[in-house]
Each structure stands twice: as structure tokens, then as C-alpha cells.
Amino acid sequence: MAALRRMLHLPSLVAGVCLPFAGSLAGSSLADRCLWDRLHSQSCLGSVPTFDWFFGYEEVQGLLLPLLQEARAACPLRVLDVGCGTSSLCTGLYTKSPHPVDVLGVDFSFVAVAHMNSLLEGGQGQMPLRPGHPASCLRFMQADAQNLEAVASSGSFQLLLDKGTWDAVARGGLPRAYQLLSECLRVLSPQGTLIQFSDEDPDVRLPCLEQGSCGWTVTVQELGPFRGITYFAYLIQGSLKTC
């Protein structure tokens, strides 16, 4: 979370992307839909088609691809990115995974979803995205990650990705973050994996996840440092644990 806060204080340029009003976000609620619509509307993407808080697909493909390999019984593997924004996680999986994936990115910002759908179809002056495997597919939908009833039935995804979404939602209070976690676990298959990417220290995050993930196994892997910041991948996986 500290990295996200630091980014929001930068006055003009973050990871090569112009954010003309980034400093004004520092005191805002990161769970505010209007704020994110405004961010995605006014970001100066220029020649960069995606924008990533923390890091992009390239930095974590070494973690993701083995998980896809292990779960090949589901073909294609269904992947859900909650709070996808304009990140490269979905597009990276779709265009670079050698394994077939059915990727769905959801975000409550209509602006972000419209941008990503345009990118998928070849807008923004880009070529249409091509799958890394002929059976792969990619979609983007507007949805609130705290209520995915209209998007997904229970146990319907084998891999869920949350890159900074818990961090943003928790700014509106931990009950909201626990609702997000509960909904993610509802749509995750019993043998699936939920990954939360964050820079929040394990001493803070792990007790919250263990409390909210009764019956699941929670582990953590250190990532990076990327651009001088250490991140963590919190993995919540199906198991035979009992509460």
C-alpha cells in the first residue's frame, strides 16, 4: 500500500505515464468510483497502451505460468482479474501465455473497461491483440469486485488476480476489504488460487487473510525489488484445512 500512496503523491510522471493530477489523489478515497473514472479519463497514456500500479505482467509471469501449467486439467483455464484497471496483467496473459486461458478483467470504472475493450479490438492506434494460444480468449466487463453475482457463479474460476485492489478497497474500511475477499473466494474453484499482489508487510496482511480465508491455505512469496520497492504475492489456495 505504501507504494501506491507514494505513486499518488508523484506530481507528473509515474512509470512513463503522465498523471496530471496525481498529487490530488493522495487525500482521496481509493474506493471511490468517480476518482478512478477521472484518473483513467485524464491519464496521458500516449504511446503506452496499459498502465500498471506496482508492476506489470512481465515481472510476475514467472509466478503465473507455473500455476497455469499445474492447472491444465481445466482447458482453457478461467482467470479473473478483479479491479483490472488498465493493467497489463490480463493482456499479458492473453497474448503471452502458451497455455489456453479464458481471461476476464472486471473493474467498476466504465472508463477503464472501455479503454481495455478498445485496446483489445485494435483501438488507441494499436493493432488488435492476438492470443498466445489459439484457444485463449479475453473479455472486459464493468462490475464491482465486492459483488460479482452478475459476472460469475460460485467456483467458476481457477485463478483470481488482485493487484492492489484489496489495498484500494481497504482505504474505505476493512469490512469492505473482507467483502471483496469473500466474493473472490466464492467464485474461486475449490482447487483454485487467489493471488493478492501488494507491498503491504506480511505482518499486517497475513492475519487479515487468515481470518477471512477460513478453510483455505494462505502463503506469501516475496517479489522484486522492482524500481527499488519490495512487493509480496499472497497466495490463497484450496486445501483440506478445517476451521
Coordinates of N, CA and C in Angstrom, one line a residue:
M1 N 0.8 -1.2 0.0 CA 0.0 0.0 0.0 C 0.9 1.3 0.0
A2 N 2.0 1.2 0.7 CA 2.9 2.3 0.7 C 3.3 2.8 -0.7
A3 N 3.6 1.8 -1.6 CA 4.0 2.1 -2.9 C 2.9 2.8 -3.7
L4 N 1.6 2.4 -3.5 CA 0.5 3.1 -4.1 C 0.4 4.5 -3.6
R5 N 0.5 4.7 -2.3 CA 0.5 6.0 -1.7 C 1.6 6.9 -2.3
R6 N 2.8 6.3 -2.4 CA 3.9 7.1 -3.0 C 3.6 7.5 -4.4
M7 N 3.1 6.6 -5.2 CA 2.7 6.9 -6.6 C 1.7 8.1 -6.7
L8 N 0.7 8.0 -5.8 CA -0.3 9.0 -5.8 C 0.2 10.4 -5.4
H9 N 1.4 10.5 -4.8 CA 2.0 11.8 -4.5 C 2.9 12.3 -5.6
L10 N 3.2 11.5 -6.6 CA 4.1 12.0 -7.7 C 3.3 13.0 -8.5
P11 N 4.0 14.1 -8.8 CA 3.3 15.2 -9.5 C 3.0 15.0 -10.9
S12 N 3.8 14.3 -11.7 CA 3.5 14.3 -13.1 C 3.7 13.0 -13.8
L13 N 4.7 12.2 -13.5 CA 5.0 11.0 -14.3 C 5.2 9.8 -13.4
V14 N 4.5 8.8 -13.7 CA 4.6 7.5 -13.0 C 4.8 6.4 -14.0
A15 N 6.0 5.7 -13.9 CA 6.3 4.6 -14.8 C 6.1 4.9 -16.2
G16 N 6.5 6.1 -16.6 CA 6.4 6.6 -18.0 C 5.0 7.1 -18.4
V17 N 4.1 7.2 -17.5 CA 2.7 7.6 -17.9 C 2.4 9.0 -17.2
C18 N 1.9 9.9 -17.9 CA 1.6 11.2 -17.4 C 0.4 11.2 -16.6
L19 N 0.5 11.6 -15.3 CA -0.7 11.7 -14.4 C -0.8 13.1 -14.0
P20 N -1.5 14.0 -14.7 CA -1.5 15.4 -14.4 C -2.1 15.8 -13.1
F21 N -2.8 14.9 -12.4 CA -3.4 15.4 -11.2 C -3.1 14.4 -10.1
A22 N -2.0 13.6 -10.2 CA -1.7 12.5 -9.3 C -1.7 13.0 -7.8
G23 N -1.1 14.2 -7.6 CA -0.9 14.7 -6.3 C -2.3 14.9 -5.6
S24 N -3.3 15.2 -6.4 CA -4.6 15.5 -5.8 C -5.3 14.2 -5.3
L25 N -4.8 13.0 -5.7 CA -5.4 11.8 -5.3 C -5.0 11.4 -3.9
A26 N -3.9 11.9 -3.4 CA -3.3 11.4 -2.1 C -4.3 11.5 -1.0
G27 N -5.2 12.5 -0.9 CA -6.1 12.6 0.2 C -7.5 12.0 -0.2
S28 N -7.6 11.3 -1.3 CA -8.9 10.8 -1.7 C -9.1 9.4 -1.3
S29 N -10.4 9.0 -1.3 CA -10.7 7.6 -1.0 C -10.5 6.8 -2.3
L30 N -9.6 5.8 -2.2 CA -9.3 4.9 -3.3 C -10.4 4.0 -3.6
A31 N -11.5 3.9 -2.8 CA -12.6 3.1 -3.1 C -13.7 3.9 -3.9
D32 N -13.4 5.1 -4.3 CA -14.4 6.0 -4.9 C -14.3 5.7 -6.4
R33 N -15.5 5.3 -7.0 CA -15.5 5.0 -8.4 C -15.3 6.3 -9.3
C34 N -15.8 7.4 -8.9 CA -15.6 8.6 -9.6 C -14.1 9.0 -9.7
L35 N -13.4 8.8 -8.7 CA -12.0 9.1 -8.7 C -11.3 8.3 -9.8
W36 N -11.6 7.0 -9.9 CA -10.9 6.1 -10.8 C -11.4 6.4 -12.3
D37 N -12.6 6.8 -12.4 CA -13.1 7.2 -13.8 C -12.3 8.5 -14.2
R38 N -12.1 9.4 -13.2 CA -11.4 10.6 -13.5 C -9.9 10.3 -13.8
L39 N -9.3 9.4 -13.1 CA -7.9 9.0 -13.3 C -7.7 8.4 -14.7
H40 N -8.6 7.5 -15.1 CA -8.4 6.8 -16.3 C -8.8 7.8 -17.5
S41 N -9.7 8.7 -17.2 CA -10.1 9.7 -18.3 C -8.9 10.7 -18.6
Q42 N -8.2 11.1 -17.5 CA -7.2 12.2 -17.7 C -5.8 11.7 -17.8
S43 N -5.6 10.4 -17.6 CA -4.2 9.9 -17.7 C -3.7 10.1 -19.1
C44 N -2.5 10.6 -19.2 CA -1.9 10.8 -20.6 C -1.2 9.5 -21.0
L45 N -1.9 8.5 -21.5 CA -1.3 7.3 -21.8 C -0.3 7.4 -23.0
G46 N -0.5 8.3 -23.9 CA 0.4 8.5 -25.1 C 0.5 7.2 -25.8
S47 N 1.8 6.8 -26.0 CA 2.0 5.5 -26.8 C 2.0 4.3 -25.9
V48 N 1.8 4.5 -24.6 CA 1.8 3.3 -23.7 C 0.3 2.9 -23.5
P49 N 0.0 1.7 -24.1 CA -1.5 1.3 -24.1 C -2.0 0.8 -22.7
T50 N -1.1 0.4 -21.8 CA -1.6 0.0 -20.5 C -0.8 0.8 -19.4
F51 N -1.4 0.8 -18.2 CA -0.7 1.5 -17.1 C -0.8 0.6 -15.9
D52 N 0.3 0.3 -15.2 CA 0.3 -0.6 -14.1 C 0.8 0.1 -12.8
W53 N -0.1 0.0 -11.7 CA 0.4 0.3 -10.4 C 1.3 -0.8 -10.0
F54 N 2.3 -0.6 -9.2 CA 3.3 -1.6 -8.7 C 4.2 -2.1 -9.8
F55 N 3.6 -3.0 -10.7 CA 4.4 -3.6 -11.7 C 3.5 -4.2 -12.7
G56 N 4.0 -4.8 -13.8 CA 3.2 -5.3 -14.9 C 3.3 -6.8 -15.0
Y57 N 2.8 -7.4 -16.1 CA 2.8 -8.8 -16.3 C 4.2 -9.4 -16.4
E58 N 5.1 -8.7 -17.0 CA 6.4 -9.2 -17.2 C 7.1 -9.6 -15.9
E59 N 6.9 -8.8 -14.9 CA 7.5 -9.0 -13.6 C 7.0 -10.3 -12.9
V60 N 5.8 -10.7 -13.2 CA 5.2 -11.8 -12.4 C 4.9 -13.0 -13.3
Q61 N 5.3 -13.0 -14.5 CA 4.9 -14.2 -15.4 C 5.6 -15.5 -14.9
G62 N 6.8 -15.3 -14.2 CA 7.5 -16.5 -13.7 C 6.7 -17.1 -12.5
L63 N 5.8 -16.4 -11.9 CA 4.9 -16.9 -10.8 C 3.7 -17.5 -11.5
L64 N 3.1 -16.8 -12.5 CA 1.8 -17.1 -13.0 C 1.9 -18.4 -13.9
L65 N 2.9 -18.4 -14.8 CA 2.9 -19.5 -15.8 C 3.0 -20.9 -15.2
P66 N 3.8 -21.1 -14.1 CA 3.7 -22.5 -13.5 C 2.4 -22.8 -12.9
L67 N 1.6 -21.8 -12.4 CA 0.3 -22.1 -11.9 C -0.6 -22.5 -13.0
L68 N -0.5 -21.9 -14.2 CA -1.3 -22.3 -15.3 C -0.9 -23.7 -15.8
Q69 N 0.3 -24.0 -15.7 CA 0.8 -25.4 -16.1 C 0.2 -26.4 -15.2
E70 N 0.2 -26.1 -13.9 CA -0.3 -27.1 -12.9 C -1.8 -27.3 -13.0
A71 N -2.5 -26.3 -13.5 CA -4.0 -26.4 -13.6 C -4.5 -26.7 -15.0
R72 N -3.7 -27.4 -15.8 CA -4.1 -27.6 -17.1 C -5.3 -28.6 -17.3
A73 N -5.7 -29.2 -16.2 CA -6.9 -30.1 -16.3 C -8.1 -29.2 -16.7
A74 N -8.2 -28.0 -16.3 CA -9.2 -27.0 -16.8 C -8.7 -26.4 -18.1
C75 N -9.4 -26.6 -19.2 CA -8.9 -26.2 -20.5 C -10.1 -25.5 -21.3
P76 N -10.0 -24.2 -21.5 CA -9.0 -23.3 -21.0 C -9.1 -23.0 -19.5
L77 N -8.1 -22.6 -18.9 CA -8.1 -22.2 -17.5 C -8.8 -20.8 -17.4
R78 N -9.8 -20.7 -16.5 CA -10.5 -19.5 -16.4 C -9.8 -18.6 -15.3
V79 N -9.5 -17.4 -15.8 CA -8.8 -16.4 -14.9 C -9.6 -15.2 -14.8
L80 N -9.7 -14.6 -13.5 CA -10.5 -13.4 -13.2 C -9.5 -12.4 -12.6
D81 N -9.4 -11.2 -13.2 CA -8.6 -10.1 -12.6 C -9.6 -9.1 -12.1
V82 N -9.7 -9.0 -10.7 CA -10.6 -8.1 -10.1 C -9.9 -6.7 -9.9
G83 N -10.6 -5.7 -10.3 CA -10.1 -4.3 -10.3 C -8.9 -4.2 -11.3
C84 N -9.2 -4.7 -12.5 CA -8.1 -4.8 -13.5 C -7.6 -3.4 -14.0
G85 N -8.4 -2.4 -13.9 CA -8.0 -1.1 -14.4 C -7.5 -1.2 -15.8
T86 N -6.4 -0.5 -16.1 CA -5.8 -0.6 -17.4 C -4.4 -1.3 -17.3
S87 N -4.4 -2.3 -16.4 CA -3.2 -3.1 -16.2 C -2.8 -4.0 -17.4
S88 N -1.6 -4.4 -17.4 CA -1.1 -5.4 -18.4 C -1.3 -6.8 -18.0
L89 N -1.8 -7.1 -16.8 CA -2.0 -8.5 -16.4 C -2.8 -9.3 -17.3
C90 N -4.0 -8.8 -17.6 CA -5.0 -9.5 -18.5 C -4.4 -9.7 -19.9
T91 N -4.0 -8.6 -20.4 CA -3.5 -8.6 -21.8 C -2.2 -9.4 -21.9
G92 N -1.3 -9.4 -20.9 CA -0.1 -10.2 -20.9 C -0.4 -11.7 -20.9
L93 N -1.4 -12.1 -20.0 CA -1.8 -13.5 -20.0 C -2.3 -13.9 -21.3
Y94 N -3.2 -13.1 -21.9 CA -3.9 -13.4 -23.2 C -2.9 -13.5 -24.3
T95 N -2.0 -12.6 -24.4 CA -1.1 -12.6 -25.6 C 0.2 -13.4 -25.4
K96 N 0.6 -13.8 -24.2 CA 1.9 -14.4 -24.0 C 1.8 -15.8 -23.3
S97 N 0.7 -16.2 -22.8 CA 0.6 -17.5 -22.2 C 0.6 -18.6 -23.2
P98 N 1.5 -19.6 -23.1 CA 1.5 -20.7 -24.1 C 0.4 -21.7 -23.8
H99 N -0.3 -21.5 -22.6 CA -1.4 -22.4 -22.2 C -2.7 -21.7 -22.5
P100 N -3.7 -22.4 -22.9 CA -5.0 -21.8 -23.2 C -5.7 -21.1 -21.9
V101 N -6.0 -19.9 -22.0 CA -6.7 -19.2 -20.9 C -7.9 -18.4 -21.3
D102 N -8.9 -18.4 -20.5 CA -10.1 -17.6 -20.7 C -10.1 -16.5 -19.6
V103 N -9.7 -15.4 -20.0 CA -9.4 -14.3 -19.1 C -10.5 -13.3 -19.1
L104 N -11.0 -12.9 -17.9 CA -12.0 -11.9 -17.7 C -11.4 -10.8 -16.8
G105 N -11.4 -9.6 -17.2 CA -11.0 -8.4 -16.4 C -12.2 -7.6 -16.0
V106 N -12.4 -7.4 -14.7 CA -13.5 -6.6 -14.3 C -13.0 -5.4 -13.5
D107 N -13.7 -4.3 -13.7 CA -13.4 -3.0 -12.9 C -14.7 -2.2 -12.8
F108 N -14.8 -1.5 -11.7 CA -16.0 -0.7 -11.6 C -15.9 0.6 -12.3
S109 N -14.8 0.9 -12.9 CA -14.6 2.1 -13.7 C -15.0 1.8 -15.2
F110 N -16.1 2.5 -15.6 CA -16.5 2.3 -17.0 C -15.4 2.8 -18.0
V111 N -14.7 3.8 -17.6 CA -13.7 4.4 -18.4 C -12.6 3.4 -18.6
A112 N -12.1 2.7 -17.6 CA -11.1 1.7 -17.7 C -11.5 0.5 -18.6
V113 N -12.7 0.1 -18.4 CA -13.2 -1.1 -19.2 C -13.3 -0.7 -20.6
A114 N -13.8 0.5 -20.9 CA -14.0 1.0 -22.3 C -12.6 1.0 -23.0
H115 N -11.6 1.5 -22.2 CA -10.3 1.6 -22.8 C -9.7 0.3 -23.1
M116 N -9.9 -0.7 -22.2 CA -9.3 -2.0 -22.4 C -10.0 -2.8 -23.6
N117 N -11.3 -2.6 -23.7 CA -12.1 -3.2 -24.8 C -11.6 -2.6 -26.1
S118 N -11.3 -1.3 -26.1 CA -10.9 -0.6 -27.3 C -9.5 -1.2 -27.7
L119 N -8.6 -1.3 -26.7 CA -7.3 -1.9 -26.9 C -7.4 -3.3 -27.5
L120 N -8.3 -4.1 -26.9 CA -8.4 -5.5 -27.4 C -8.8 -5.5 -28.8
E121 N -9.7 -4.6 -29.2 CA -10.2 -4.6 -30.6 C -9.3 -3.8 -31.6
G122 N -8.2 -3.2 -31.1 CA -7.3 -2.5 -32.0 C -7.5 -1.0 -32.0
G123 N -8.1 -0.5 -31.0 CA -8.2 1.0 -30.9 C -6.9 1.6 -30.3
Q124 N -7.0 2.8 -30.0 CA -5.9 3.6 -29.4 C -4.7 3.5 -30.3
G125 N -4.9 3.4 -31.6 CA -3.8 3.4 -32.6 C -3.0 2.1 -32.5
Q126 N -3.5 1.0 -31.9 CA -2.8 -0.2 -31.8 C -3.4 -1.3 -32.7
M127 N -2.6 -2.3 -32.9 CA -3.1 -3.5 -33.6 C -4.0 -4.3 -32.7
P128 N -5.0 -5.0 -33.2 CA -5.8 -5.9 -32.3 C -4.9 -6.9 -31.6
L129 N -5.2 -7.2 -30.3 CA -4.4 -8.1 -29.6 C -4.6 -9.5 -30.1
R130 N -3.6 -10.3 -30.2 CA -3.6 -11.7 -30.7 C -3.3 -12.6 -29.5
P131 N -4.0 -13.7 -29.4 CA -3.8 -14.7 -28.3 C -2.5 -15.4 -28.5
G132 N -1.9 -15.8 -27.3 CA -0.7 -16.6 -27.3 C -1.0 -18.0 -27.6
H133 N -2.2 -18.4 -27.4 CA -2.7 -19.8 -27.7 C -4.0 -19.7 -28.5
P134 N -4.2 -20.4 -29.5 CA -5.4 -20.2 -30.3 C -6.7 -20.4 -29.6
A135 N -6.7 -21.1 -28.5 CA -7.9 -21.4 -27.7 C -8.2 -20.3 -26.6
S136 N -7.2 -19.4 -26.5 CA -7.4 -18.3 -25.4 C -8.4 -17.3 -25.8
C137 N -9.0 -16.7 -24.8 CA -9.9 -15.5 -25.1 C -9.8 -14.5 -24.0
L138 N -10.2 -13.3 -24.2 CA -10.1 -12.2 -23.3 C -11.3 -11.3 -23.4
R139 N -11.9 -10.9 -22.2 CA -13.0 -10.0 -22.1 C -12.8 -9.1 -21.0
F140 N -13.5 -7.9 -21.1 CA -13.5 -6.9 -20.0 C -15.0 -6.6 -19.8
M141 N -15.3 -6.4 -18.5 CA -16.7 -6.1 -18.1 C -16.6 -5.1 -16.9
Q142 N -17.6 -4.2 -16.9 CA -17.8 -3.4 -15.7 C -18.5 -4.1 -14.6
A143 N -17.9 -4.2 -13.5 CA -18.5 -4.9 -12.3 C -17.8 -4.4 -11.0
D144 N -18.5 -4.5 -9.9 CA -18.0 -4.2 -8.6 C -17.4 -5.5 -8.1
A145 N -16.1 -5.5 -7.8 CA -15.5 -6.8 -7.3 C -16.1 -7.2 -5.9
Q146 N -16.8 -6.3 -5.2 CA -17.4 -6.7 -4.0 C -18.7 -7.4 -4.2
N147 N -19.2 -7.4 -5.5 CA -20.5 -8.1 -5.8 C -20.4 -8.6 -7.2
L148 N -20.0 -9.9 -7.4 CA -19.8 -10.4 -8.7 C -20.9 -11.4 -9.1
E149 N -22.1 -11.2 -8.5 CA -23.2 -12.1 -8.8 C -23.5 -12.1 -10.3
A150 N -23.5 -10.9 -10.9 CA -23.8 -10.8 -12.4 C -22.7 -11.3 -13.3
V151 N -21.6 -11.6 -12.7 CA -20.4 -11.9 -13.6 C -20.0 -13.3 -13.5
A152 N -20.1 -13.9 -12.3 CA -19.6 -15.3 -12.1 C -20.4 -16.1 -11.1
S153 N -20.6 -17.3 -11.4 CA -21.2 -18.3 -10.5 C -20.1 -18.8 -9.5
S154 N -20.6 -19.4 -8.5 CA -19.7 -19.9 -7.4 C -18.7 -21.0 -8.0
G155 N -17.5 -20.9 -7.6 CA -16.5 -21.9 -8.0 C -16.1 -21.9 -9.5
S156 N -16.3 -20.8 -10.2 CA -16.2 -20.9 -11.7 C -14.9 -20.4 -12.2
F157 N -13.9 -20.0 -11.4 CA -12.6 -19.6 -11.9 C -11.5 -20.4 -11.1
Q158 N -10.5 -20.7 -11.9 CA -9.4 -21.4 -11.3 C -8.3 -20.5 -10.8
L159 N -8.2 -19.3 -11.3 CA -7.2 -18.3 -10.9 C -7.8 -17.0 -10.8
L160 N -7.6 -16.3 -9.6 CA -8.0 -14.9 -9.4 C -6.8 -14.1 -9.1
L161 N -6.8 -12.9 -9.7 CA -5.7 -11.9 -9.5 C -6.3 -10.7 -8.9
D162 N -5.6 -10.2 -7.9 CA -5.9 -8.9 -7.3 C -4.6 -8.1 -7.1
K163 N -4.4 -7.2 -7.9 CA -3.2 -6.4 -7.9 C -3.5 -5.0 -7.3
G164 N -3.4 -4.8 -6.0 CA -3.7 -3.6 -5.4 C -5.1 -3.3 -5.1
T165 N -6.1 -4.2 -5.5 CA -7.5 -3.9 -5.3 C -7.8 -4.0 -3.8
W166 N -7.4 -5.0 -3.1 CA -7.6 -5.0 -1.6 C -7.0 -3.7 -1.0
D167 N -5.9 -3.3 -1.4 CA -5.3 -2.1 -0.9 C -6.2 -0.9 -1.0
A168 N -6.7 -0.7 -2.3 CA -7.6 0.4 -2.5 C -8.9 0.3 -1.8
V169 N -9.5 -0.9 -1.8 CA -10.8 -1.0 -1.1 C -10.7 -0.9 0.4
A170 N -9.6 -1.3 1.0 CA -9.4 -1.2 2.4 C -9.3 0.2 2.9
R171 N -9.0 1.1 1.9 CA -9.0 2.6 2.3 C -10.4 3.0 2.7
G172 N -11.4 2.3 2.3 CA -12.8 2.6 2.7 C -13.2 1.8 3.9
G173 N -12.3 1.1 4.5 CA -12.6 0.3 5.7 C -12.4 -1.2 5.5
L174 N -11.9 -1.9 6.5 CA -11.6 -3.3 6.4 C -12.9 -4.1 6.1
P175 N -14.1 -3.8 6.6 CA -15.2 -4.6 6.2 C -15.4 -4.7 4.7
R176 N -15.1 -3.6 4.0 CA -15.2 -3.7 2.5 C -14.2 -4.6 2.0
A177 N -13.0 -4.6 2.5 CA -11.9 -5.5 2.0 C -12.3 -6.9 2.3
Y178 N -12.9 -7.2 3.5 CA -13.3 -8.6 3.7 C -14.4 -9.0 2.8
Q179 N -15.3 -8.1 2.4 CA -16.4 -8.4 1.5 C -15.8 -8.8 0.1
L180 N -14.7 -8.0 -0.3 CA -14.0 -8.3 -1.5 C -13.4 -9.7 -1.5
L181 N -12.7 -10.0 -0.4 CA -12.1 -11.3 -0.2 C -13.2 -12.4 -0.3
S182 N -14.2 -12.2 0.4 CA -15.3 -13.2 0.5 C -15.9 -13.5 -0.9
E183 N -16.1 -12.5 -1.7 CA -16.6 -12.6 -3.0 C -15.6 -13.3 -3.9
C184 N -14.3 -13.0 -3.8 CA -13.3 -13.7 -4.6 C -13.3 -15.1 -4.3
L185 N -13.4 -15.5 -3.0 CA -13.3 -16.9 -2.6 C -14.6 -17.6 -3.1
R186 N -15.7 -16.9 -3.1 CA -16.9 -17.5 -3.6 C -16.8 -18.0 -5.1
V187 N -16.2 -17.2 -5.9 CA -16.2 -17.5 -7.3 C -14.9 -18.4 -7.7
L188 N -14.1 -18.6 -6.7 CA -12.9 -19.4 -6.9 C -13.2 -20.9 -6.8
S189 N -12.7 -21.7 -7.7 CA -12.9 -23.1 -7.6 C -12.2 -23.7 -6.3
P190 N -12.7 -24.8 -5.8 CA -12.1 -25.3 -4.5 C -10.6 -25.6 -4.6
Q191 N -10.2 -25.9 -5.8 CA -8.7 -26.2 -6.0 C -8.0 -25.1 -6.6
G192 N -8.6 -23.9 -6.7 CA -8.1 -22.7 -7.3 C -7.1 -21.9 -6.5
T193 N -6.6 -20.8 -7.0 CA -5.6 -20.0 -6.4 C -6.1 -18.5 -6.5
L194 N -6.1 -17.8 -5.4 CA -6.3 -16.3 -5.4 C -4.9 -15.7 -5.1
I195 N -4.5 -14.8 -5.9 CA -3.2 -14.1 -5.6 C -3.5 -12.6 -5.4
Q196 N -3.1 -12.1 -4.2 CA -3.2 -10.7 -4.0 C -1.7 -10.1 -4.1
F197 N -1.5 -9.2 -5.0 CA -0.2 -8.5 -5.1 C -0.3 -7.2 -4.3
S198 N 0.7 -7.0 -3.5 CA 0.7 -5.8 -2.7 C 2.2 -5.5 -2.1
D199 N 2.4 -4.3 -1.6 CA 3.6 -4.1 -0.9 C 3.4 -4.0 0.6
E200 N 2.2 -4.4 1.0 CA 1.9 -4.4 2.4 C 2.6 -5.5 3.1
D201 N 3.2 -5.2 4.3 CA 4.0 -6.1 5.0 C 3.2 -7.4 5.4
P202 N 3.8 -8.6 5.3 CA 3.1 -9.8 5.8 C 2.6 -9.7 7.2
D203 N 3.3 -9.0 8.1 CA 2.9 -9.0 9.4 C 1.5 -8.3 9.6
V204 N 1.2 -7.5 8.6 CA -0.1 -6.8 8.6 C -1.1 -7.6 7.8
R205 N -0.7 -8.0 6.6 CA -1.7 -8.6 5.6 C -2.1 -10.1 6.0
L206 N -1.1 -10.9 6.4 CA -1.4 -12.3 6.7 C -2.5 -12.5 7.7
P207 N -2.4 -11.8 8.9 CA -3.5 -12.1 9.8 C -4.9 -11.8 9.3
C208 N -5.0 -10.7 8.4 CA -6.3 -10.4 7.8 C -6.7 -11.5 6.9
L209 N -5.8 -12.0 6.1 CA -6.2 -13.0 5.1 C -6.5 -14.3 5.8
E210 N -5.8 -14.7 6.8 CA -6.0 -15.9 7.6 C -7.4 -15.8 8.2
Q211 N -7.8 -14.7 8.8 CA -9.1 -14.5 9.4 C -10.2 -14.6 8.4
G212 N -10.0 -14.1 7.2 CA -11.0 -14.0 6.2 C -11.1 -15.2 5.2
S213 N -10.1 -16.1 5.4 CA -10.0 -17.3 4.5 C -10.0 -18.6 5.2
C214 N -10.9 -18.7 6.1 CA -11.0 -20.0 6.9 C -11.2 -21.2 6.0
G215 N -10.4 -22.2 6.2 CA -10.5 -23.4 5.3 C -9.6 -23.4 4.1
W216 N -8.9 -22.2 3.9 CA -8.0 -22.1 2.7 C -6.6 -22.0 3.3
T217 N -5.6 -22.3 2.5 CA -4.2 -22.2 2.9 C -3.7 -20.9 2.3
V218 N -3.0 -20.1 3.2 CA -2.5 -18.8 2.9 C -1.0 -18.8 3.0
T219 N -0.3 -18.4 1.9 CA 1.1 -18.4 1.9 C 1.6 -17.0 1.3
V220 N 2.8 -16.7 1.4 CA 3.3 -15.4 0.8 C 4.7 -15.7 0.2
Q221 N 4.9 -15.0 -0.9 CA 6.2 -15.0 -1.6 C 6.6 -13.6 -1.8
E222 N 7.9 -13.3 -1.6 CA 8.5 -12.0 -1.9 C 8.8 -11.8 -3.3
L223 N 8.5 -10.6 -3.8 CA 8.7 -10.3 -5.2 C 9.6 -9.0 -5.3
G224 N 10.5 -9.0 -6.3 CA 11.3 -7.8 -6.5 C 12.6 -7.9 -5.8
P225 N 13.1 -6.7 -5.5 CA 12.5 -5.4 -5.7 C 12.4 -5.0 -7.1
F226 N 11.3 -4.2 -7.4 CA 11.1 -3.6 -8.7 C 11.1 -2.1 -8.5
R227 N 12.0 -1.4 -9.2 CA 12.2 0.0 -9.1 C 12.5 0.4 -7.6
G228 N 13.2 -0.5 -6.9 CA 13.6 -0.2 -5.5 C 12.6 -0.6 -4.5
I229 N 11.4 -1.2 -4.8 CA 10.4 -1.5 -3.9 C 10.2 -3.0 -3.9
T230 N 10.1 -3.6 -2.7 CA 9.8 -5.0 -2.5 C 8.3 -5.2 -2.4
Y231 N 7.8 -6.2 -3.1 CA 6.4 -6.5 -3.1 C 6.2 -7.9 -2.6
F232 N 4.9 -8.3 -2.4 CA 4.6 -9.6 -1.9 C 3.4 -10.2 -2.7
A233 N 3.5 -11.5 -3.0 CA 2.3 -12.2 -3.6 C 1.7 -13.1 -2.5
Y234 N 0.5 -12.7 -2.1 CA -0.2 -13.5 -1.1 C -1.1 -14.5 -1.8
L235 N -0.8 -15.8 -1.7 CA -1.5 -16.9 -2.3 C -2.5 -17.5 -1.4
I236 N -3.7 -17.6 -1.8 CA -4.8 -18.3 -1.1 C -5.3 -19.4 -1.9
Q237 N -5.1 -20.6 -1.4 CA -5.3 -21.8 -2.2 C -6.2 -22.8 -1.5
G238 N -6.9 -23.6 -2.4 CA -7.8 -24.6 -1.8 C -7.0 -25.7 -1.1
S239 N -7.6 -26.2 0.0 CA -6.9 -27.3 0.7 C -8.0 -28.0 1.5
L240 N -7.5 -29.0 2.3 CA -8.4 -29.8 3.2 C -8.4 -29.2 4.6
K241 N -7.9 -28.0 4.8 CA -7.9 -27.4 6.1 C -9.4 -27.2 6.6
T242 N -9.5 -27.4 7.9 CA -10.8 -27.1 8.6 C -10.6 -25.9 9.5
C243 N -11.7 -25.2 9.7 CA -11.6 -24.0 10.6 C -11.5 -24.4 12.1

